[in-house]
């Protein structure tokens, strides 16, 4: 599998970044975020996982060695630990770091904001847990086709621990058909899993992978004994439409299995990181399983 191209040397060259995102569908930045900030969030999450008995007895929390209590995302026994993670203000503050907000605004060419549904992925070892199948975010996010996703490793993520891979150039394929699948999202894009343009990296805390909503991507199997911990944050232009959720817009990831933000944010110093700015326009959602879905023109296609 090919290595991701590091765009950190071109960080200040917005036109080069836009051209590369249009051509390849992704941008990868080594060390975009301060490693100590990411390490602090990982330490907090590791303590929650330790207290929830997801980590092997007698091991250090920072080693993230999985116990038999570590379960696949969304299954029985998942939501206790996940609710505690979603209650962690420092985790949500990562999504509104100036490095990420500034980058998304420059790429979109106008002010942007982070979606409130900040996602933490805790991937136990395979085959006990299924990796996230290859997919395009647009079917799940909807609303604005130019919503950008950032994937952040919160712990070291070499390929063998199930780091993310992206199919370079895949936005040119348009919105692909899907079929049912195991793993988070429960849908798999019908793309060539053996294509020579799949790319990944040995990720470190502070690295950021950014891609468009039409970029085909997915996780690889976790072939270690550790938990892989990462975050997904999404950004869109203030002027663009946002999809309306069935249970109310601006809810936490996995709501209602996870409590709403008024409960999660008790004791926080600020709720700015999970608020939708005033004036954002909302549109209805479509069935993501349909073969033909509404596909507005993308500025990155």
Coordinates of C-alpha atoms in Angstrom, one line a residue:
X1 CA 0.0 0.0 0.0
X2 CA 1.3 3.5 -0.9
X3 CA 2.3 6.1 1.7
X4 CA 0.2 9.2 2.2
X5 CA 1.7 12.4 0.8
X6 CA 2.6 14.8 3.6
X7 CA 1.2 18.2 2.9
X8 CA 2.7 19.9 6.0
X9 CA 5.4 21.6 3.9
X10 CA 2.6 23.3 1.9
X11 CA 0.4 24.2 4.9
X12 CA 0.5 27.9 4.2
X13 CA -0.1 27.5 0.4
X14 CA -3.9 27.4 0.2
X15 CA -4.1 27.1 -3.6
X16 CA -1.7 24.1 -3.6
X17 CA -3.7 22.4 -0.8
X18 CA -7.0 23.0 -2.7
X19 CA -5.5 21.6 -5.9
X20 CA -4.1 18.5 -4.1
X21 CA -7.4 17.9 -2.3
X22 CA -9.3 18.1 -5.6
X23 CA -6.8 15.8 -7.3
X24 CA -6.3 13.2 -4.6
X25 CA -9.3 13.6 -2.3
X26 CA -7.2 13.9 0.9
X27 CA -4.6 16.0 2.7
X28 CA -2.2 14.6 5.3
X29 CA -0.3 16.7 7.8
X30 CA 2.4 15.5 10.1
X31 CA 2.3 17.2 13.4
X32 CA -0.4 19.7 12.7
X33 CA -1.7 19.6 16.3
X34 CA 0.5 19.9 19.4
X35 CA 1.3 16.4 20.5
X36 CA 1.0 17.3 24.2
X37 CA -2.6 18.4 23.7
X38 CA -3.5 15.2 21.9
X39 CA -1.6 13.2 24.6
X40 CA -3.7 14.8 27.3
X41 CA -6.9 13.8 25.6
X42 CA -5.7 10.3 25.1
X43 CA -4.7 10.1 28.8
X44 CA -8.2 11.1 29.9
X45 CA -9.8 8.6 27.6
X46 CA -7.4 5.8 28.7
X47 CA -8.4 6.5 32.3
X48 CA -12.1 6.1 31.4
X49 CA -11.4 2.9 29.5
X50 CA -9.4 1.6 32.5
X51 CA -12.2 2.5 35.0
X52 CA -14.6 0.8 32.6
X53 CA -12.5 -2.5 32.6
X54 CA -11.8 -2.2 28.9
X55 CA -8.0 -2.5 29.6
X56 CA -6.2 -5.6 30.7
X57 CA -5.9 -6.0 34.5
X58 CA -2.4 -5.2 35.9
X59 CA -1.4 -3.1 32.9
X60 CA -0.8 0.6 32.7
X61 CA -3.7 2.6 31.3
X62 CA -1.4 4.4 28.8
X63 CA -0.5 1.1 27.2
X64 CA -4.1 0.6 26.1
X65 CA -3.9 -3.2 26.2
X66 CA -7.4 -4.5 25.6
X67 CA -9.2 -6.7 28.1
X68 CA -11.9 -9.2 27.3
X69 CA -14.4 -6.5 28.3
X70 CA -13.5 -4.3 25.3
X71 CA -16.4 -4.5 22.8
X72 CA -17.2 -3.5 19.3
X73 CA -18.7 0.0 18.7
X74 CA -22.4 0.1 19.3
X75 CA -22.7 -3.3 21.0
X76 CA -23.8 -4.2 24.5
X77 CA -21.4 -2.8 27.1
X78 CA -20.2 0.0 24.8
X79 CA -22.3 3.0 25.8
X80 CA -21.2 3.3 29.5
X81 CA -17.6 4.1 28.6
X82 CA -18.6 6.0 25.5
X83 CA -20.9 8.3 27.4
X84 CA -18.0 9.1 29.8
X85 CA -15.8 10.0 26.8
X86 CA -18.6 12.1 25.3
X87 CA -18.8 14.0 28.6
X88 CA -15.1 14.9 28.4
X89 CA -14.7 18.6 27.5
X90 CA -11.1 18.3 26.4
X91 CA -12.1 15.7 23.7
X92 CA -14.6 18.1 22.2
X93 CA -12.3 21.1 22.4
X94 CA -9.9 19.3 20.0
X95 CA -12.5 19.7 17.3
X96 CA -12.4 23.5 17.6
X97 CA -8.6 23.9 17.7
X98 CA -7.6 26.9 15.6
X99 CA -5.3 24.8 13.5
X100 CA -8.4 22.8 12.3
X101 CA -10.9 25.6 12.0
X102 CA -8.4 27.8 10.1
X103 CA -7.5 25.0 7.7
X104 CA -11.1 24.1 6.9
X105 CA -12.0 27.8 6.4
X106 CA -9.1 28.3 4.0
X107 CA -9.9 25.2 2.0
X108 CA -13.6 26.1 1.8
X109 CA -12.9 29.8 1.1
X110 CA -15.3 31.1 3.8
X111 CA -15.9 30.8 7.5
X112 CA -16.6 27.3 8.7
X113 CA -17.7 25.4 11.8
X114 CA -17.3 22.0 13.3
X115 CA -20.3 19.7 13.5
X116 CA -21.3 18.9 17.1
X117 CA -21.3 15.1 16.6
X118 CA -17.7 14.6 17.5
X119 CA -16.8 10.9 17.1
X120 CA -14.4 8.9 19.2
X121 CA -13.4 5.5 17.7
X122 CA -12.1 2.8 20.1
X123 CA -11.1 -0.2 17.9
X124 CA -10.5 -3.5 19.8
X125 CA -8.4 -6.2 18.3
X126 CA -9.7 -8.1 15.3
X127 CA -11.3 -10.6 14.6
X128 CA -13.4 -9.9 17.7
X129 CA -14.3 -6.5 16.3
X130 CA -14.9 -5.5 12.7
X131 CA -13.0 -2.5 11.3
X132 CA -15.0 0.4 9.8
X133 CA -15.9 -0.7 6.3
X134 CA -14.8 1.3 3.3
X135 CA -17.3 4.1 2.6
X136 CA -17.9 7.7 1.6
X137 CA -19.1 10.1 4.3
X138 CA -21.6 11.9 2.1
X139 CA -24.3 9.2 2.5
X140 CA -24.0 9.5 6.3
X141 CA -23.4 13.3 6.7
X142 CA -25.6 14.5 3.8
X143 CA -26.5 18.2 3.7
X144 CA -23.4 19.8 2.2
X145 CA -21.4 17.7 -0.2
X146 CA -18.3 19.8 0.6
X147 CA -18.3 18.8 4.3
X148 CA -14.7 18.0 5.2
X149 CA -13.7 15.2 7.6
X150 CA -10.6 15.2 9.8
X151 CA -9.3 11.9 11.2
X152 CA -6.9 12.3 14.2
X153 CA -5.0 9.4 15.8
X154 CA -5.2 9.9 19.6
X155 CA -2.7 7.0 20.1
X156 CA 0.1 5.8 17.9
X157 CA -1.4 4.1 14.9
X158 CA 0.8 2.0 12.6
X159 CA -1.0 0.0 9.9
X160 CA -1.2 -3.1 12.0
X161 CA -3.3 -1.4 14.7
X162 CA -6.0 -0.6 12.1
X163 CA -5.1 2.9 11.0
X164 CA -7.2 4.6 8.4
X165 CA -6.6 4.1 4.6
X166 CA -7.9 6.3 1.8
X167 CA -8.4 5.6 -1.9
X168 CA -6.5 8.5 -3.7
X169 CA -8.5 10.0 -6.5
X170 CA -11.8 8.4 -5.4
X171 CA -14.0 11.5 -5.4
X172 CA -13.9 11.4 -9.2
X173 CA -16.0 8.2 -9.0
X174 CA -19.0 10.2 -7.7
X175 CA -21.4 8.7 -5.1
X176 CA -20.8 5.0 -5.2
X177 CA -23.5 2.2 -4.7
X178 CA -23.4 0.6 -1.3
X179 CA -24.2 -2.9 0.2
X180 CA -24.8 -4.0 3.8
X181 CA -21.7 -4.7 5.9
X182 CA -20.6 -5.5 9.4
X183 CA -18.8 -2.8 11.4
X184 CA -19.6 0.9 12.2
X185 CA -22.0 2.4 9.7
X186 CA -23.2 -1.0 8.5
X187 CA -22.7 -0.1 4.8
X188 CA -19.8 -0.7 2.4
X189 CA -19.1 1.3 -0.7
X190 CA -18.7 -0.8 -3.9
X191 CA -15.1 0.1 -4.6
X192 CA -12.1 -1.9 -5.5
X193 CA -10.4 -3.0 -2.2
X194 CA -7.3 -4.0 -4.2
X195 CA -6.9 -0.8 -6.1
X196 CA -3.2 0.3 -6.3
X197 CA -4.0 3.9 -5.1
X198 CA -5.0 2.9 -1.5
X199 CA -2.8 4.9 0.9
X200 CA -2.1 4.9 4.6
X201 CA 0.7 5.8 7.0
X202 CA 2.2 5.1 10.4
X203 CA 0.3 7.8 12.3
X204 CA 1.4 9.6 15.4
X205 CA -0.6 11.8 17.8
X206 CA -0.7 15.3 16.3
X207 CA -1.0 14.0 12.8
X208 CA -4.2 15.0 10.9
X209 CA -5.8 13.3 7.8
X210 CA -8.4 15.4 6.0
X211 CA -10.6 14.3 3.2
X212 CA -13.8 15.1 1.3
X213 CA -17.2 13.6 1.8
X214 CA -16.7 11.6 -1.5
X215 CA -13.3 10.1 -0.6
X216 CA -13.5 6.4 -0.2
X217 CA -11.9 5.4 3.1
X218 CA -12.0 2.8 5.9
X219 CA -10.1 1.3 8.7
X220 CA -7.8 -1.8 8.5
X221 CA -8.0 -4.7 10.9
X222 CA -6.5 -4.2 14.4
X223 CA -3.9 -7.1 14.5
X224 CA -2.4 -6.0 17.8
X225 CA -3.5 -6.5 21.5
X226 CA -4.0 -2.7 22.0
X227 CA -7.0 -0.5 21.5
X228 CA -6.7 2.0 18.6
X229 CA -8.2 5.3 19.7
X230 CA -8.9 8.0 17.2
X231 CA -11.3 10.9 16.5
X232 CA -13.5 12.1 13.6
X233 CA -14.4 15.8 13.3
X234 CA -16.3 17.3 10.4
X235 CA -16.4 20.9 9.1
X236 CA -18.6 22.8 6.7
X237 CA -19.1 26.3 5.4
X238 CA -21.5 28.5 7.4
X239 CA -23.4 29.3 4.2
X240 CA -23.9 25.6 3.3
X241 CA -26.9 23.5 4.3
X242 CA -26.7 21.0 7.1
X243 CA -28.8 17.8 7.3
X244 CA -31.6 17.8 9.8
X245 CA -31.4 14.9 12.3
X246 CA -34.5 12.8 13.0
X247 CA -34.2 13.3 16.7
X248 CA -33.1 17.0 16.6
X249 CA -30.2 18.7 15.0
X250 CA -26.9 19.2 16.8
X251 CA -27.0 16.0 18.9
X252 CA -24.1 14.0 20.3
X253 CA -22.7 11.0 18.4
X254 CA -24.9 7.9 19.1
X255 CA -27.7 10.0 20.7
X256 CA -30.1 8.8 22.2
X257 CA -28.0 5.9 23.4
X258 CA -25.7 8.7 24.6
X259 CA -27.5 11.4 26.6
X260 CA -28.1 14.8 25.1
X261 CA -25.6 17.7 25.5
X262 CA -27.3 19.4 28.4
X263 CA -26.5 16.2 30.5
X264 CA -23.1 15.6 28.9
X265 CA -21.8 19.2 29.4
X266 CA -22.6 19.6 33.1
X267 CA -19.6 21.2 34.8
X268 CA -18.0 22.3 31.5
X269 CA -16.3 25.7 31.3
X270 CA -17.8 26.4 27.9
X271 CA -20.2 24.7 25.4
X272 CA -18.8 26.6 22.3
X273 CA -17.3 23.4 20.9
X274 CA -20.7 21.6 20.5
X275 CA -22.9 24.5 19.3
X276 CA -24.3 25.0 15.8
X277 CA -23.8 28.7 14.9
X278 CA -27.0 30.8 14.4
X279 CA -28.2 31.2 10.8
X280 CA -27.2 27.7 9.5
X281 CA -29.8 26.4 7.0
X282 CA -31.2 22.9 7.5
X283 CA -32.4 20.4 5.0
X284 CA -34.1 17.1 5.3
X285 CA -32.2 13.8 5.1
X286 CA -32.6 11.1 2.4
X287 CA -32.4 7.3 2.7
X288 CA -28.6 6.6 2.6
X289 CA -29.2 3.1 1.2
X290 CA -30.8 4.3 -2.1
X291 CA -28.8 3.7 -5.3
X292 CA -29.5 7.2 -6.6
X293 CA -29.1 10.0 -4.0
X294 CA -29.1 13.8 -4.4
X295 CA -25.6 14.8 -5.4
X296 CA -24.9 18.6 -5.6
X297 CA -21.8 19.8 -7.5
X298 CA -18.6 19.8 -5.3
X299 CA -16.0 22.4 -5.4
X300 CA -13.4 19.6 -4.9
X301 CA -14.5 17.3 -7.8

